[in-house]
């Protein structure tokens, strides 16, 4: 497997004890030796990069001399195999840089490969002739498969990671596709409709490929003139998609910035003139934009974004769909670990519908509601 990261299982070998046989069935993952640190007490055994040789036992403390031996033992492959609980414990430590966490998590989930595939789609020299159902629909199926094979919170971890500026469009399109697929499933739609909603999320901003890069990737707020150019992207999306896909895909691309009160763009539609798929895509689009960071805008904690939806800070959305989105997101984030403002971990036990930014948190035996002085600083990523 080399330096890649993935889900591995130890092969059962003749002569091992019953306890070791049971452990062999546990999920194991690869971890870079360089991010171990002095003083870490192992909560489980660790093995060499193939999983065949035990290096250190549970309860032992990592020391510099042992780290050096591990590095020499590993040769050119500077990785070890650890059980999943150890992996999560190591990954949540500040010794592992955020960028390393992002890459390892995204490779494990398969998000990185999906992102590359979306990037290839968006950077074809002749996008108009290449954009076709035969090329795009398999990618949409890969995206929906992730919802079957991985817990949604792991997907949310990928969505919430800060993204490089030059990856903004492809990551945003992939994230909106994932969020659309989730919403379609929450509504109880059939497989065919889930596929359409996924395609709509994937292609909703395809028209941005026709916006000059200096505007699309501007590291600042846009000027009034630039904003007018940017607001043409739904029309470009409509033109690129034409009649190549289901009408709902094209209409979602054209109308995801329309508002039920008629104050959106580009057509000033209102109410039921806006398709269901477009109304769902609008929610996914806003949520991903708000939890992402850009050079001129900090990311927001997902719980705070949910509170903004409840408080109607984004006008013109379908309130029924918003409430459905909030209900399901609150359920998904319940029992999730967070880092509190005092630097300690806590577990979300309840998220008030009308105050998602101040959930009920358990730290050890204490359970209380977060407030302005004791608040959620960050979500613990699921690796």
XYZ file of C-alpha atoms in Angstrom:
383
model
C 0.000 0.000 0.000
C 3.015 2.318 0.343
C 2.294 5.777 1.659
C -1.415 5.657 0.887
C -4.016 5.622 3.638
C -6.909 3.240 3.835
C -8.890 0.670 5.743
C -6.850 -2.454 6.381
C -7.390 -5.636 8.373
C -4.591 -7.758 9.813
C -4.338 -11.202 8.229
C -4.797 -14.031 10.675
C -1.558 -15.955 11.108
C -1.099 -19.471 12.447
C -0.104 -19.733 16.079
C -1.391 -16.394 17.374
C -3.397 -16.280 20.565
C -7.180 -16.090 20.743
C -6.988 -12.464 21.934
C -4.749 -11.546 18.997
C -7.160 -13.330 16.654
C -9.978 -11.138 17.923
C -7.866 -8.030 17.428
C -7.048 -9.116 13.887
C -10.697 -8.528 12.998
C -10.507 -4.889 14.113
C -10.083 -2.094 11.620
C -6.531 -0.819 11.331
C -5.154 2.231 9.605
C -1.824 3.690 8.591
C -0.317 6.622 10.487
C 2.872 8.624 9.745
C 5.588 8.007 12.344
C 6.726 11.633 12.183
C 3.539 12.805 13.948
C 4.034 10.667 17.049
C 5.376 12.630 19.992
C 7.268 12.198 23.246
C 5.090 11.298 26.193
C 2.151 9.775 24.306
C 0.847 6.709 26.169
C -0.409 4.046 23.769
C -4.046 3.055 24.218
C -3.413 -0.010 22.047
C -0.585 -1.923 20.386
C 1.121 -0.450 17.318
C 2.637 -2.376 14.421
C 5.006 -1.856 11.505
C 3.674 -0.508 8.204
C 2.513 -3.965 7.036
C 0.807 -4.846 10.327
C 2.895 -7.999 10.664
C 5.248 -6.970 13.513
C 4.251 -5.488 16.862
C 6.498 -2.519 17.656
C 5.153 -1.286 20.986
C 2.491 -2.567 23.371
C -0.572 -0.934 24.872
C 0.286 1.207 27.900
C 3.836 1.999 26.809
C 4.954 5.614 26.619
C 6.474 6.995 23.418
C 9.963 8.382 24.005
C 12.468 9.993 21.623
C 14.747 6.967 21.577
C 11.846 4.724 20.671
C 10.714 7.135 18.002
C 14.187 7.023 16.480
C 14.162 3.233 16.491
C 10.729 3.228 14.874
C 11.966 5.524 12.136
C 14.993 3.310 11.443
C 12.912 0.142 11.592
C 10.453 1.508 9.043
C 13.185 2.143 6.470
C 11.929 4.338 3.661
C 8.300 3.779 4.613
C 7.736 6.115 7.548
C 4.359 4.727 8.574
C 2.990 2.424 11.260
C -0.263 0.481 11.589
C -2.561 1.353 14.491
C -6.016 0.285 15.617
C -8.846 2.663 14.802
C -9.238 4.006 18.362
C -5.523 4.877 18.481
C -5.731 6.456 15.038
C -8.557 8.756 16.089
C -6.779 9.676 19.309
C -3.566 10.539 17.450
C -5.340 12.464 14.695
C -7.221 14.675 17.122
C -3.993 15.916 18.707
C -2.519 19.314 17.870
C 0.777 17.626 16.922
C -0.865 16.613 13.641
C -1.147 19.681 11.359
C -4.612 20.481 10.014
C -3.474 20.040 6.415
C -2.209 16.528 7.207
C -5.504 15.666 8.905
C -7.411 16.937 5.894
C -5.411 14.926 3.382
C -5.487 11.708 5.403
C -9.213 11.927 6.068
C -10.105 12.790 2.490
C -7.969 9.988 1.092
C -9.504 7.499 3.517
C -13.058 8.465 2.585
C -12.267 8.673 -1.131
C -13.177 12.366 -1.135
C -9.805 13.284 -2.672
C -10.404 11.097 -5.711
C -13.920 12.452 -6.144
C -12.563 15.984 -5.941
C -9.991 15.212 -8.632
C -12.724 13.755 -10.839
C -14.860 16.873 -10.379
C -11.807 19.016 -11.118
C -11.240 17.114 -14.355
C -14.856 17.716 -15.294
C -14.582 21.468 -14.700
C -11.262 21.927 -16.502
C -11.928 20.255 -19.835
C -10.776 22.559 -22.668
C -14.098 22.135 -24.487
C -16.543 21.744 -21.623
C -19.614 22.356 -23.786
C -18.985 19.344 -26.028
C -17.610 17.099 -23.264
C -20.398 17.682 -20.729
C -22.694 14.680 -21.152
C -24.767 12.255 -19.121
C -22.427 9.410 -20.051
C -19.499 11.266 -18.512
C -21.174 12.831 -15.487
C -23.728 10.301 -14.226
C -21.116 7.712 -13.100
C -19.508 10.454 -11.018
C -22.873 11.233 -9.395
C -23.268 7.532 -8.558
C -19.839 7.502 -6.899
C -20.929 10.451 -4.771
C -24.140 8.792 -3.584
C -22.182 5.601 -2.800
C -20.235 7.568 -0.185
C -23.449 8.109 1.761
C -23.934 4.344 1.907
C -20.370 3.439 2.879
C -19.533 6.232 5.342
C -21.199 7.890 8.299
C -22.566 11.312 7.288
C -20.481 12.960 10.016
C -17.296 11.722 8.360
C -18.560 13.305 5.143
C -19.301 16.507 7.093
C -15.695 16.497 8.318
C -14.520 16.628 4.691
C -17.039 19.343 3.868
C -15.960 21.502 6.810
C -12.201 21.427 6.184
C -10.709 24.750 4.970
C -10.128 24.577 1.237
C -7.354 26.057 -0.913
C -8.586 28.949 -3.081
C -7.860 27.161 -6.373
C -9.957 24.173 -5.229
C -12.937 26.261 -4.204
C -15.260 25.542 -7.133
C -14.631 21.823 -7.400
C -14.876 21.243 -3.644
C -17.999 23.399 -3.372
C -19.663 21.509 -6.230
C -18.809 18.144 -4.672
C -20.045 19.277 -1.244
C -23.350 20.593 -2.598
C -23.819 17.297 -4.461
C -23.315 15.371 -1.200
C -25.652 17.687 0.731
C -28.288 17.499 -1.995
C -28.141 13.701 -1.961
C -28.575 13.681 1.823
C -31.549 16.023 1.652
C -33.185 13.947 -1.074
C -32.813 10.825 1.050
C -34.199 12.642 4.107
C -37.274 13.518 2.034
C -37.737 9.832 1.224
C -37.223 10.258 -2.508
C -36.463 7.227 -4.671
C -33.068 6.351 -6.135
C -33.811 8.040 -9.467
C -34.668 11.341 -7.789
C -31.675 11.137 -5.425
C -29.516 10.821 -8.529
C -31.126 13.904 -10.085
C -30.615 15.953 -6.914
C -26.995 14.794 -6.752
C -26.417 15.821 -10.373
C -28.056 19.174 -9.680
C -25.670 19.822 -6.787
C -22.683 18.713 -8.813
C -23.526 20.919 -11.803
C -25.301 23.864 -10.158
C -22.266 26.157 -10.537
C -20.882 24.808 -13.819
C -21.475 28.268 -15.316
C -18.713 29.647 -13.065
C -16.224 28.033 -15.449
C -17.118 30.919 -17.777
C -16.372 33.595 -15.157
C -12.861 35.153 -15.326
C -10.595 33.518 -12.710
C -9.510 36.872 -11.281
C -13.161 37.410 -10.282
C -13.998 33.814 -9.381
C -10.960 33.432 -7.091
C -10.670 37.024 -5.898
C -9.211 36.974 -2.345
C -11.621 39.729 -1.264
C -15.211 40.863 -1.545
C -16.229 41.632 -5.100
C -16.891 45.118 -6.405
C -20.382 46.006 -7.617
C -19.319 45.518 -11.243
C -17.641 42.193 -10.506
C -20.680 41.018 -8.587
C -22.870 41.637 -11.632
C -20.536 39.487 -13.727
C -20.591 36.751 -11.091
C -24.387 36.835 -10.975
C -24.479 35.771 -14.615
C -23.192 32.284 -13.751
C -26.679 30.686 -13.394
C -27.457 31.759 -16.960
C -24.153 30.297 -18.170
C -24.958 27.067 -16.303
C -28.312 26.874 -18.066
C -26.620 27.378 -21.434
C -23.973 24.722 -20.801
C -26.446 22.132 -19.563
C -29.056 22.776 -22.267
C -31.160 19.657 -22.823
C -28.378 17.216 -21.911
C -29.787 16.423 -18.461
C -33.123 16.139 -16.693
C -34.976 19.478 -16.589
C -34.688 19.562 -12.797
C -30.893 19.585 -13.059
C -30.920 22.521 -15.464
C -33.577 24.439 -13.509
C -31.697 23.966 -10.227
C -28.568 25.366 -11.864
C -30.456 28.386 -13.172
C -32.657 29.037 -10.145
C -30.697 28.139 -6.977
C -30.239 31.874 -6.296
C -33.947 32.642 -6.722
C -35.925 33.482 -3.562
C -39.481 32.598 -2.668
C -40.155 36.307 -2.066
C -39.222 37.135 -5.664
C -36.035 39.038 -4.761
C -33.553 36.542 -6.191
C -31.840 36.265 -9.567
C -31.554 35.841 -12.533
C -35.313 35.622 -13.288
C -36.990 37.069 -10.179
C -39.155 33.969 -9.658
C -41.242 33.521 -6.545
C -43.006 30.750 -4.623
C -43.790 27.559 -6.482
C -42.278 28.945 -9.677
C -38.994 27.691 -8.190
C -38.578 23.922 -8.517
C -38.166 21.687 -5.471
C -34.703 20.687 -6.638
C -33.643 24.339 -6.912
C -34.994 25.097 -3.429
C -33.046 22.182 -1.944
C -29.895 23.177 -3.826
C -30.196 26.718 -2.424
C -29.977 25.332 1.135
C -26.996 23.102 0.309
C -25.264 25.957 -1.487
C -25.623 28.372 1.445
C -24.658 25.827 4.107
C -21.430 24.863 2.337
C -20.556 28.493 1.627
C -21.010 29.418 5.282
C -18.950 26.588 6.804
C -16.095 27.177 4.342
C -13.309 29.701 4.812
C -11.941 32.119 2.243
C -9.081 34.566 2.559
C -11.526 37.370 3.373
C -14.003 35.304 5.440
C -13.561 32.945 8.372
C -15.394 29.650 8.402
C -18.283 29.262 10.827
C -18.958 26.407 13.190
C -21.697 24.159 11.693
C -23.893 24.616 14.777
C -23.735 28.386 14.395
C -24.708 28.087 10.729
C -27.707 25.960 11.705
C -28.734 28.713 14.118
C -28.463 31.269 11.298
C -30.872 29.153 9.239
C -33.323 29.003 12.146
C -33.097 32.759 12.693
C -33.957 33.340 9.007
C -30.702 35.140 8.256
C -30.930 33.758 4.710
C -34.167 35.120 3.311
C -36.275 33.640 0.560
C -35.685 29.964 1.412
C -38.405 27.320 1.645
C -39.076 27.274 5.408
C -40.451 23.733 5.360
C -37.272 22.432 3.740
C -35.116 24.489 6.094
C -36.807 22.973 9.143
C -36.374 19.482 7.714
C -32.686 20.241 7.120
C -32.270 21.525 10.695
C -34.037 18.511 12.192
C -31.783 16.022 10.454
C -28.558 17.954 10.933
C -29.293 18.288 14.664
C -29.763 14.523 14.885
C -26.500 13.881 13.039
C -24.480 16.214 15.269
C -25.924 14.889 18.539
C -23.304 12.810 20.436
C -20.545 14.411 18.370
C -17.378 15.490 20.183
C -16.385 19.160 20.288
C -13.505 21.186 21.673
C -14.796 23.721 24.175
C -13.434 27.225 24.797
C -11.501 25.922 27.825
C -9.568 23.586 25.503
C -11.213 20.419 26.807
C -13.295 17.928 24.845
C -17.006 17.626 25.389
C -19.845 15.634 23.841
C -22.993 17.178 22.384
C -25.998 15.634 24.124
C -28.781 17.889 22.819
C -29.089 20.722 20.312
C -31.980 23.138 20.947
C -33.878 23.835 17.745
C -34.104 27.557 18.520
C -30.526 27.914 19.799
C -28.246 25.448 18.016
C -25.223 27.614 18.803
C -25.589 26.768 22.508
C -25.993 22.981 22.726
C -26.155 20.876 25.882
C -22.615 19.554 26.461
C -21.307 16.764 28.660
C -17.771 16.977 30.051
C -17.005 14.004 32.280
C -19.916 13.876 34.752
C -21.010 17.500 34.211
C -23.826 18.310 31.776
C -24.717 21.929 31.041
C -25.613 24.290 28.243
C -22.924 26.191 26.393
C -23.003 29.967 26.795
C -21.040 33.042 25.752
C -18.149 32.242 28.104
C -18.094 28.453 27.738
C -18.759 27.670 24.095
C -17.956 25.210 21.311
C -14.665 26.260 19.717
C -14.459 23.544 17.059
C -15.902 20.211 16.038
C -13.712 17.160 16.550
C -13.184 15.794 13.057
C -14.097 12.161 12.428
C -11.123 10.466 10.841
